[in-house]
Structure formats: C-alpha cells, structure tokens
Short mmCIF file of C-alpha atoms and ligand atoms in Angstrom, two decimals:
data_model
loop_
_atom_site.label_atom_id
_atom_site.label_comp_id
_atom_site.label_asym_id
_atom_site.label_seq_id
_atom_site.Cartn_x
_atom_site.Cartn_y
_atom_site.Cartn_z
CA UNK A 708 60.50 10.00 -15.47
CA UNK A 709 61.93 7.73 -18.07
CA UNK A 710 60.98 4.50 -16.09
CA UNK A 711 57.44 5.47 -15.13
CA UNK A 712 56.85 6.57 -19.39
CA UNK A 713 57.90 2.79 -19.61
CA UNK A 714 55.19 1.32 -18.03
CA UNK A 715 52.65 3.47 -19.48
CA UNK A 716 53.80 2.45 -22.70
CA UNK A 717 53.98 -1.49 -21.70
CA UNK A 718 50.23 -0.65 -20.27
CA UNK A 719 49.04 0.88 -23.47
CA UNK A 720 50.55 -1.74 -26.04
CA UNK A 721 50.67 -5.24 -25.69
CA UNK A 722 53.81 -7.99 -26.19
CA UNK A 723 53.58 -7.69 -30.34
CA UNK A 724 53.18 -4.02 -30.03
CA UNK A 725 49.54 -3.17 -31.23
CA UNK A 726 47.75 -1.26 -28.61
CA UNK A 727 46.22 -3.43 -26.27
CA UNK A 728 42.89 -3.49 -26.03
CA UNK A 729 39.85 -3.19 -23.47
CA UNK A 730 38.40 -5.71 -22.15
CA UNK A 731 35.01 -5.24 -22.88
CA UNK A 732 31.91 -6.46 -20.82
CA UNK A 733 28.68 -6.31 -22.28
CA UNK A 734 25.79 -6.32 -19.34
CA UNK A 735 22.37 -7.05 -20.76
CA UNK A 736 19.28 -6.79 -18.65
CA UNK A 737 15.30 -6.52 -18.96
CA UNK A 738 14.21 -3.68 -16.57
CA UNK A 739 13.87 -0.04 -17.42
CA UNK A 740 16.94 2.61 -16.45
CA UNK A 741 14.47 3.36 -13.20
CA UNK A 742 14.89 0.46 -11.40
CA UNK A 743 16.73 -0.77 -9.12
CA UNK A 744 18.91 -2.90 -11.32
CA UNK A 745 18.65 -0.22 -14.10
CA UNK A 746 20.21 2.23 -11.79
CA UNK A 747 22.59 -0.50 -10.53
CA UNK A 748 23.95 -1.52 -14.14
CA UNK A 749 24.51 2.19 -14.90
CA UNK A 750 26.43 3.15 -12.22
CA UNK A 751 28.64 -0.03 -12.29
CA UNK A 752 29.29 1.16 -15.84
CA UNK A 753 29.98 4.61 -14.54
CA UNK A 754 32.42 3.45 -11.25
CA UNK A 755 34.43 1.07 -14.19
CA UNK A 756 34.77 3.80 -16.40
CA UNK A 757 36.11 6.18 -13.79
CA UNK A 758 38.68 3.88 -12.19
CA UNK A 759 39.54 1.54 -14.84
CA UNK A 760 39.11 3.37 -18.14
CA UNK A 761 41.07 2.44 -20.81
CA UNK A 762 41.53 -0.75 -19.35
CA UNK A 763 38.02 -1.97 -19.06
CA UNK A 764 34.74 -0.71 -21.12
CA UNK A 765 30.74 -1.52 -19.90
CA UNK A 766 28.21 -1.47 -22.60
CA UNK A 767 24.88 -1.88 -20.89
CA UNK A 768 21.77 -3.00 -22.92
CA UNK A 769 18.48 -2.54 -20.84
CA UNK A 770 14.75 -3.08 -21.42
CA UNK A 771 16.06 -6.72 -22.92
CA UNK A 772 17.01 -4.98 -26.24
CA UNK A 773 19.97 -7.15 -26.43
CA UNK A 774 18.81 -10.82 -25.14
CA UNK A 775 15.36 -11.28 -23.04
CA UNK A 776 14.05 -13.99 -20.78
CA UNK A 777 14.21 -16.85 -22.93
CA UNK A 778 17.76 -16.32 -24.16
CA UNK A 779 20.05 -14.06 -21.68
CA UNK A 780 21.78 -17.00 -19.99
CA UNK A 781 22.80 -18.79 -22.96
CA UNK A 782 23.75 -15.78 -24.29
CA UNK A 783 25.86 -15.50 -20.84
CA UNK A 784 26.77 -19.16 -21.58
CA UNK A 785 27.78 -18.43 -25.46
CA UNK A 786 30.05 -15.12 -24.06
CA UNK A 787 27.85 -12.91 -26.40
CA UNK A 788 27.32 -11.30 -23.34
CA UNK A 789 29.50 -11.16 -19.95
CA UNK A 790 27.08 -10.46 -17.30
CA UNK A 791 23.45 -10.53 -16.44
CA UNK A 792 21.24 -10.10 -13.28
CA UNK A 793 18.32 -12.17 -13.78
CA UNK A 794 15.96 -12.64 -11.23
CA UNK A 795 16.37 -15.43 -8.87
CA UNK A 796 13.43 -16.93 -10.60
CA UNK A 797 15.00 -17.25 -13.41
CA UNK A 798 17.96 -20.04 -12.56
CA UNK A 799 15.80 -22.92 -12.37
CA UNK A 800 17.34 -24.91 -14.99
CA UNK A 801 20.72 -24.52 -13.59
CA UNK A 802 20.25 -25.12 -9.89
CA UNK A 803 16.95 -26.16 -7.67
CA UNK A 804 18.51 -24.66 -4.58
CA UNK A 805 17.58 -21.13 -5.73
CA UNK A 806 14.05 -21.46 -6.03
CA UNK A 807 14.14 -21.15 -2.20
CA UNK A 808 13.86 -17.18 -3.43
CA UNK A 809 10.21 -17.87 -4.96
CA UNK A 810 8.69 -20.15 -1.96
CA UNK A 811 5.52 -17.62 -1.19
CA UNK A 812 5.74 -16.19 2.58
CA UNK A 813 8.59 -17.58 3.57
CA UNK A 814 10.63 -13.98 4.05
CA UNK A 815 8.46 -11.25 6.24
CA UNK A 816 10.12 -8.75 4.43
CA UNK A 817 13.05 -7.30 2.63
CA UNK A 818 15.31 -7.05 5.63
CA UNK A 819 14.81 -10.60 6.63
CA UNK A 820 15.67 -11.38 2.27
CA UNK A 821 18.85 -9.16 3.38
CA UNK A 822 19.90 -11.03 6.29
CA UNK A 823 19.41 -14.74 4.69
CA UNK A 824 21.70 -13.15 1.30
CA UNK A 825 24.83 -12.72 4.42
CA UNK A 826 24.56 -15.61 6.12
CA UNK A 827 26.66 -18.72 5.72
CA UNK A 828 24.00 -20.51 3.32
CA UNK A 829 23.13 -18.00 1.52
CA UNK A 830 26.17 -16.92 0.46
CA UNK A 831 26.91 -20.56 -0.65
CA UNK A 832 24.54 -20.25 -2.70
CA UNK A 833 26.10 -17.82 -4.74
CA UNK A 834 28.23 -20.59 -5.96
CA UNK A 835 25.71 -22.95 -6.80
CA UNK A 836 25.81 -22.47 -10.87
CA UNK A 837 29.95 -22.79 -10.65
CA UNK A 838 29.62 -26.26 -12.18
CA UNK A 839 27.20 -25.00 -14.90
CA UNK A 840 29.86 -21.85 -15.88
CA UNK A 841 28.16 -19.56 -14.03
CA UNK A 842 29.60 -17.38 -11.38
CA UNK A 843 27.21 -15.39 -8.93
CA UNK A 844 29.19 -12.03 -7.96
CA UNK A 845 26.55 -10.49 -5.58
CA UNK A 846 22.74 -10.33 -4.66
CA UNK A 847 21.04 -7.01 -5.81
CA UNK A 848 17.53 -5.82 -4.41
CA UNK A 849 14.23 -5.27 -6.14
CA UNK A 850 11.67 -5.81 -3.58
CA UNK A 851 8.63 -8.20 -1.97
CA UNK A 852 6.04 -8.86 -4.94
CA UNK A 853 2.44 -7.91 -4.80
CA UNK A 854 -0.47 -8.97 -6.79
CA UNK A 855 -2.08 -7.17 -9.88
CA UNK A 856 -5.28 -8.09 -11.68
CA UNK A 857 -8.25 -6.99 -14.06
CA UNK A 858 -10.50 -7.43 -11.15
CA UNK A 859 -10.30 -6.64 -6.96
CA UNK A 860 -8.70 -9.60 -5.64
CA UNK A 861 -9.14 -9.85 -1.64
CA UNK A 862 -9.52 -13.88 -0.70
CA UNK A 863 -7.40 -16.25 -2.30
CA UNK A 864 -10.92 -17.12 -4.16
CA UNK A 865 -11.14 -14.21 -6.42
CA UNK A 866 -8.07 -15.92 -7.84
CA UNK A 867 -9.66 -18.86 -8.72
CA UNK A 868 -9.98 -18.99 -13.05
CA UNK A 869 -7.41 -16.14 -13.75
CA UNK A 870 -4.22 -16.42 -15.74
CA UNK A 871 -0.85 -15.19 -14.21
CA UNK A 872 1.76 -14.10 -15.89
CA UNK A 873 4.67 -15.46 -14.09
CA UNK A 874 8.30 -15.80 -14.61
CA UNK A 875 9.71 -19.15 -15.66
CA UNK A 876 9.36 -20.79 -12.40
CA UNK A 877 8.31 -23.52 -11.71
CA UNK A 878 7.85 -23.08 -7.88
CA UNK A 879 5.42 -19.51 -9.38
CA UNK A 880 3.36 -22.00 -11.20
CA UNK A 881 2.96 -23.99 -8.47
CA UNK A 882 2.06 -20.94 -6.33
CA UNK A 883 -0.95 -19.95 -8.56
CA UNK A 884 -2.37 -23.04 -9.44
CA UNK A 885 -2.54 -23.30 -5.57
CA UNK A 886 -4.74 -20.61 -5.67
CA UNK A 887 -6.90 -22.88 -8.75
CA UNK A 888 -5.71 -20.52 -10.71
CA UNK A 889 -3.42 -20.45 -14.41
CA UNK A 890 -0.24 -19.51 -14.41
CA UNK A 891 1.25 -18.75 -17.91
CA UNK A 892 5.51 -18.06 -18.16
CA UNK A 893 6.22 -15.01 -20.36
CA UNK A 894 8.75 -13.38 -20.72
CA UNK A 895 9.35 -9.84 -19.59
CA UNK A 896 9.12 -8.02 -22.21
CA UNK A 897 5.89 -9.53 -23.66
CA UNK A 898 4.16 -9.16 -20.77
CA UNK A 899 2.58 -5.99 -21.55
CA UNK A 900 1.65 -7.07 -24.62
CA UNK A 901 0.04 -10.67 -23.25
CA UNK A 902 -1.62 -8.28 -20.49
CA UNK A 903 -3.60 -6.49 -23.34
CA UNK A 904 -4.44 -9.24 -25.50
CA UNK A 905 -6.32 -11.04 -22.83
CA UNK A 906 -4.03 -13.50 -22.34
CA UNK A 907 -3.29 -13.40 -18.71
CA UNK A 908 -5.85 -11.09 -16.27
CA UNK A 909 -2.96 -10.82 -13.57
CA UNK A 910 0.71 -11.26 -12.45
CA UNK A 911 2.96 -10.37 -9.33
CA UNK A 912 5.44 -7.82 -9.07
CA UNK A 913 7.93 -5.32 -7.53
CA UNK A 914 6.21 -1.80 -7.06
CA UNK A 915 8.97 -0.42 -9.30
CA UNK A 916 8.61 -2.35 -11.99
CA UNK A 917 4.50 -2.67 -11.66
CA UNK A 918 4.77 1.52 -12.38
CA UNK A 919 7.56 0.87 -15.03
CA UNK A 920 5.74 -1.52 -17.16
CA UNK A 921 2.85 0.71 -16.68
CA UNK A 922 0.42 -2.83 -16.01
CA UNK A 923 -1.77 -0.51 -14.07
CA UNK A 924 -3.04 0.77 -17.55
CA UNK A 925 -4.57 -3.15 -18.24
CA UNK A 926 -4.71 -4.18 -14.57
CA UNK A 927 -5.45 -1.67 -12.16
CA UNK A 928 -6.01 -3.54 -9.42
CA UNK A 929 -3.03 -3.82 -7.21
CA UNK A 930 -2.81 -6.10 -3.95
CA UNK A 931 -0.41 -5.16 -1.17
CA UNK A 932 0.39 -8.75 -0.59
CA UNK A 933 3.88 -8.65 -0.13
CA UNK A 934 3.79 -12.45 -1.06
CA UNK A 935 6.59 -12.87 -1.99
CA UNK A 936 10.44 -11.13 -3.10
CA UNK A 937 12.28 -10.52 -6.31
CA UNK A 938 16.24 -9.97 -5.82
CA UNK A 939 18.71 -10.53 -8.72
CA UNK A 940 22.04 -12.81 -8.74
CA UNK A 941 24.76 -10.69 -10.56
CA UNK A 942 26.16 -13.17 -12.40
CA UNK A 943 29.26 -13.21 -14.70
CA UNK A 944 30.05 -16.41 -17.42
CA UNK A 945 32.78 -17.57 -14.97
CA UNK A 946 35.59 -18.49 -18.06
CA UNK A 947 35.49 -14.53 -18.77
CA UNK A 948 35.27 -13.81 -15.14
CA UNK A 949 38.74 -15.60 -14.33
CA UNK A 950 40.02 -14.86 -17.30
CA UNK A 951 40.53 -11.07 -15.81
CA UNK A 952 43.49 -9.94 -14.45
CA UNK A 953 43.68 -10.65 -11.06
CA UNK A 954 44.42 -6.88 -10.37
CA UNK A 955 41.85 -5.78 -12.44
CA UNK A 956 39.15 -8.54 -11.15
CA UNK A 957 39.98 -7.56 -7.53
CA UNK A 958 39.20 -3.48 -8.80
CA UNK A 959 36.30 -4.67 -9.87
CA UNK A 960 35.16 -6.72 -7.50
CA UNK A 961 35.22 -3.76 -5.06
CA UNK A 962 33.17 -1.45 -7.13
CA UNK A 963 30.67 -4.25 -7.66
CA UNK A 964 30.97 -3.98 -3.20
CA UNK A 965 29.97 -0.90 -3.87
CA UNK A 966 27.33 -1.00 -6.55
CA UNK A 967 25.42 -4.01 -4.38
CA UNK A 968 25.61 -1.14 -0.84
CA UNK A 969 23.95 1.32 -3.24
CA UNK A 970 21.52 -0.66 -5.06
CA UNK A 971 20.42 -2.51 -1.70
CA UNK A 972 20.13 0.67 0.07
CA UNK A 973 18.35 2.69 -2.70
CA UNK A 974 15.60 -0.49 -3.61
CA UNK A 975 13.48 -0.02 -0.64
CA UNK A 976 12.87 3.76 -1.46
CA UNK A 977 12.49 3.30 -4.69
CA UNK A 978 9.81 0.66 -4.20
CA UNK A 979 8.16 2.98 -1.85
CA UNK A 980 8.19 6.04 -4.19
CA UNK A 981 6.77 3.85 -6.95
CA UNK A 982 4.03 2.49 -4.96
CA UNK A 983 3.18 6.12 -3.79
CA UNK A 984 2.79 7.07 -7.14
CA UNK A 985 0.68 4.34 -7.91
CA UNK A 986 -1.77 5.03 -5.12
CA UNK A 987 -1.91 8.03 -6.39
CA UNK A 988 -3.34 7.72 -10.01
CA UNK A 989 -6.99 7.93 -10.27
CA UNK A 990 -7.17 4.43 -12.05
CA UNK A 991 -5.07 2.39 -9.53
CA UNK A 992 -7.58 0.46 -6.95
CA UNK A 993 -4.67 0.13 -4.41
CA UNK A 994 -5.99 -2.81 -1.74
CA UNK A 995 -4.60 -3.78 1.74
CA UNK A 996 -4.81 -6.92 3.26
CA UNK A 997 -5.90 -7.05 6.84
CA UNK A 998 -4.10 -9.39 8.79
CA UNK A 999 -6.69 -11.96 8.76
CA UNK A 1000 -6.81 -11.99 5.04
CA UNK A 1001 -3.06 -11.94 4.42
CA UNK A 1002 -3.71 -15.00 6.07
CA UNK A 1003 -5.75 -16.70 3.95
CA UNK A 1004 -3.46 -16.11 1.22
CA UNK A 1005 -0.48 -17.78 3.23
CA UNK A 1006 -2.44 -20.47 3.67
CA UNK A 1007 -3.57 -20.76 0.49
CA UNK A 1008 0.28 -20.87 -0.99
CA UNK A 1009 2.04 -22.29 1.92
CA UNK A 1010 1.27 -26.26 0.62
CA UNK A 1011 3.76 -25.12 -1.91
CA UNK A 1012 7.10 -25.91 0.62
CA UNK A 1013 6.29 -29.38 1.08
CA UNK A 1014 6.75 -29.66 -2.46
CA UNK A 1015 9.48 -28.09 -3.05
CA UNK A 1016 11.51 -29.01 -0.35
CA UNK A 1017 13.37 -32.12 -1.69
CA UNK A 1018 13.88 -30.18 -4.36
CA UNK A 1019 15.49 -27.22 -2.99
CA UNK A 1020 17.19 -28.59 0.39
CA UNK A 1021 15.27 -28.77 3.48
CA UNK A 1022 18.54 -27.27 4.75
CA UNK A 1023 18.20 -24.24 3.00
CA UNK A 1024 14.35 -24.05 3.97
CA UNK A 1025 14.96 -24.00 7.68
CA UNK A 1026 18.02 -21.15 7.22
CA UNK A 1027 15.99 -19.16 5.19
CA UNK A 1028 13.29 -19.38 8.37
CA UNK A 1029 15.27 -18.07 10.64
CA UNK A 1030 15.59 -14.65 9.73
CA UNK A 1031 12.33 -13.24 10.21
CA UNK A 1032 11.59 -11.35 13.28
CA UNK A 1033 9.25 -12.95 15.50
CA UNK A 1034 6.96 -10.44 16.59
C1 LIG B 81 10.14 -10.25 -14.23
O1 LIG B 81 10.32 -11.01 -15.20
O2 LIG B 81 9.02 -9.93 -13.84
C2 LIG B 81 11.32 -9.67 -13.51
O3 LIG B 81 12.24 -10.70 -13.27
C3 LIG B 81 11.95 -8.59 -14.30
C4 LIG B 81 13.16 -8.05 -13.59
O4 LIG B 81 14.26 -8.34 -14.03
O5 LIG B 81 12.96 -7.33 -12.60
#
C-alpha cells in the first residue's frame, strides 16, 4: 500500500517536486472531422486519452485552422506542432522517392496502394525524411482520385485549356500539362475559394473529400477515373518523437497500430458512401469511363514515369508494379 502510493506520487511530480507535466502533442491537419484522416486524428486522440491520460494530452486542429498547406511541415519542423499527415503529395521538397505515390495509373486500386505500403520498399520509405527531422510513423488511407470539372470531361481532350487545382506536386503538374492542360498548386483550403473565382475549372480528388469540400457546388462534373491515389504519411518531428519515453513511445506506437487498422479499413467505405451520395444529388453529372476510354487517359498520363523515374528510383517504380493483380 505504502510502496505502490510511492510511485504514484514519483509519477505525478517530477525530481524538483512540481507536478510533472503532460506531454502534449498538437496534431494539425486540413481535412474535415468526416474523413478518413479526420476520423483517424480523433480517435488517436481518444485511444491516448484513455490509456495514457495524465501522461500524454492530443489537441487536434482540423480543417487547417492551425497551419495549412504551405506551412504545416515547417511548423512540424519548428515543433509548433508534433504531428501531421499530409498527403504523400505533399513531401516533395524533402524526398523525391515519395512522389512514386502521385505517378498516374501506376496502382489498379486501393488494395494494390495497400500491399506496396507492407512490402520491404515501401516500408523503407517511411524512413526516407529521417535525415530531414522527419519521422514517418504509418501510412493512412484516403482513396484513388477522380477527376472534377465545370464541364463533362470523357477523352483526355476535353482537358485540353482547363486549370487544375493540384496539390504541390510537381509529378501532378506534370500529369495535367500532359493532358495540355494548366495545373495551378493551391492549397487546400483555398481551393474552394479559387474554384469559384474562376481560377481553376477542375481538380482531382478522393470521393470523401470531393463531397466534403462540397466542389460539386462549382464543378459538378465528376469523372470516375480512379487515376490516381491519395494516402497520408503520419509523420511526427522525429527530435519530439525520441524524445518520448520509451515506455510511453512504445504505448503509443501500438495505438497508432491500431488507429492505421481502423482508418485503412474504414477509408474504402467511406469513399464509397461519399461517392453514393454524390451520385445521388440532382446537380452531380457522375461519368464512367469505359474501358477503352480509361485508356486513353492512361495513355495520355503514362509519359509522365519516364520522367520521373531518375528522380524517384527506378527501383521503387518496378516494386510499386508489382502489386497489381493481373487480370
Ligand atoms: C488535398 O490537398 O487535396 C489533400 O491532400 C487534402 C487531404 O489532406 O486530404
């Protein structure tokens, strides 16, 4: 009895005898609280506070109204903030190998994204920012992009002399203007806003966060191209992350195990639920590809590798090829 009100005590004040405090991470991301991530973040918060309360505190701040686009990862950097999950489109200036992620057609589908994230090289590249500060902690599901415009897009053509929004990525970028058309990098939360002022006619996206944004209200043209995927690197700023406890750090490391099952088991149906309600509403002009145009487009985007693959690793190309399913 005596011994074990001890260790509380030593647990709840430190060496000079003020009470020690949480450690505190603050988790900033861009997405709405329906998302994938958004539902990912907040249960994270939720699994911390139940096992490690007292001892560890989440704040999350969503819909980027802590740090956006342009200024999460320094933030990251500048331990304003102690994790992020930015899109894999988003780490170009800290590693090229990443941008494997944005190469158009290269993964059928979500399951093949899945089975490339647990093999040998792509888990490697989970450590590809170490160097840079930056530790990558798990891959987290969105889903495969599709097209949205101001017009019916079914040929590569009807591309031609649109803007794209696009995330800052370069290999995006090169992806439209394969298409001759404009690709413009804004940031997430202006995108709405650039969609409505005429300054780009159409983007790419997740189902989820197509119906989140609500773009359908400026572009209601949606293309089930499935072009393309957007999954998230949870990332921590890795002086914070090994700063942790070891004991505490391997807790948490096991709820983010769990966190990652979840979110990467939920994303699919979440995508699915958000595209149903999309082809649903009376404004959306929801358009399939036959196989012969889906096609086109993957011809279209495919010259896109051969640039990129010095770049990224030819390596990495040929494992990420792999994991489709050849039908
Ligand atoms: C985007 O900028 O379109 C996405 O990366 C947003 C997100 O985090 O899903």
């Amino acid at each position: 009895m005596l011994k074990s009100a001890y260790i509380v005590a030593l647990a709840l004040f430190s060496l000079n005898g003020t009470a020690a405090e949480p450690i505190v991470i603050s988790f900033s991301h861009v997405v709405a609280d329906d998302t994938p991530k958004g539902q990912g973040a907040l249960l994270f918060k939720k699994l911390v506070e139940q096992r490690l309360g007292g001892q560890v505190k989440v704040e999350i701040h969503a819909n980027s109204s802590l740090y956006g686009d342009a200024d999460e990862l320094q933030a990251l950097l500048d331990d304003k903030v102690q994790m992020l999950a930015p899109s894999l489109a988003k780490f170009s200036d800290y590693t090229k190998q990443l941008q494997v992620f944005d190469l158009p057609f290269l993964f059928d589908d979500l399951d093949a994204v899945n089975r490339f994230q647990k093999r040998p090289k792509g888990k490697q590249l989970l450590t590809s920012m170490e160097k840079r500060n930056i530790t990558g902690l798990a891959y987290w599901h969105n889903g495969m992009k599709q097209l949205s415009a101001t017009r019916a897009l079914h040929a590569p053509v009807d591309a031609r002399g649109l803007s794209f929004r696009i995330q800052a990525s370069p290999v995006l970028e090169s992806q439209f203007e394969s298409l001759g058309a404009k690709a413009v990098k804004i940031p997430f939360a202006q995108t709405l806003d650039a969609m409505r002022n005429g300054q780009v006619q159409g983007t790419e996206n997740t189902w989820s966060n197509l119906l989140s944004q609500n773009y359908a209200s400026v572009q209601p043209y949606m293309v089930e191209s499935n072009h393309g995927v957007l999954d998230y690197m949870l990332v921590a700023n890795s002086t914070f992350w090994y700063s942790i406890p070891h004991s505490v750090r391997t807790e948490l490391e096991g709820i983010i195990d769990e966190v990652t099952y979840s979110v990467n088991n939920a994303a699919d149906t979440q995508n699915r639920e958000a595209r149903q309600q999309l082809a649903s509403d009376a404004k959306v002009h929801l358009i399939s590809l036959s196989n012969e145009e889906r096609n086109a487009w993957r011809q279209a985007m495919r010259p896109v590798w051969q640039q990129y693959e010095n770049e990224i690793g030819k390596d990495i190309i040929e494992a990420a090829q792999t994991v489709n399913r050849r039908r």
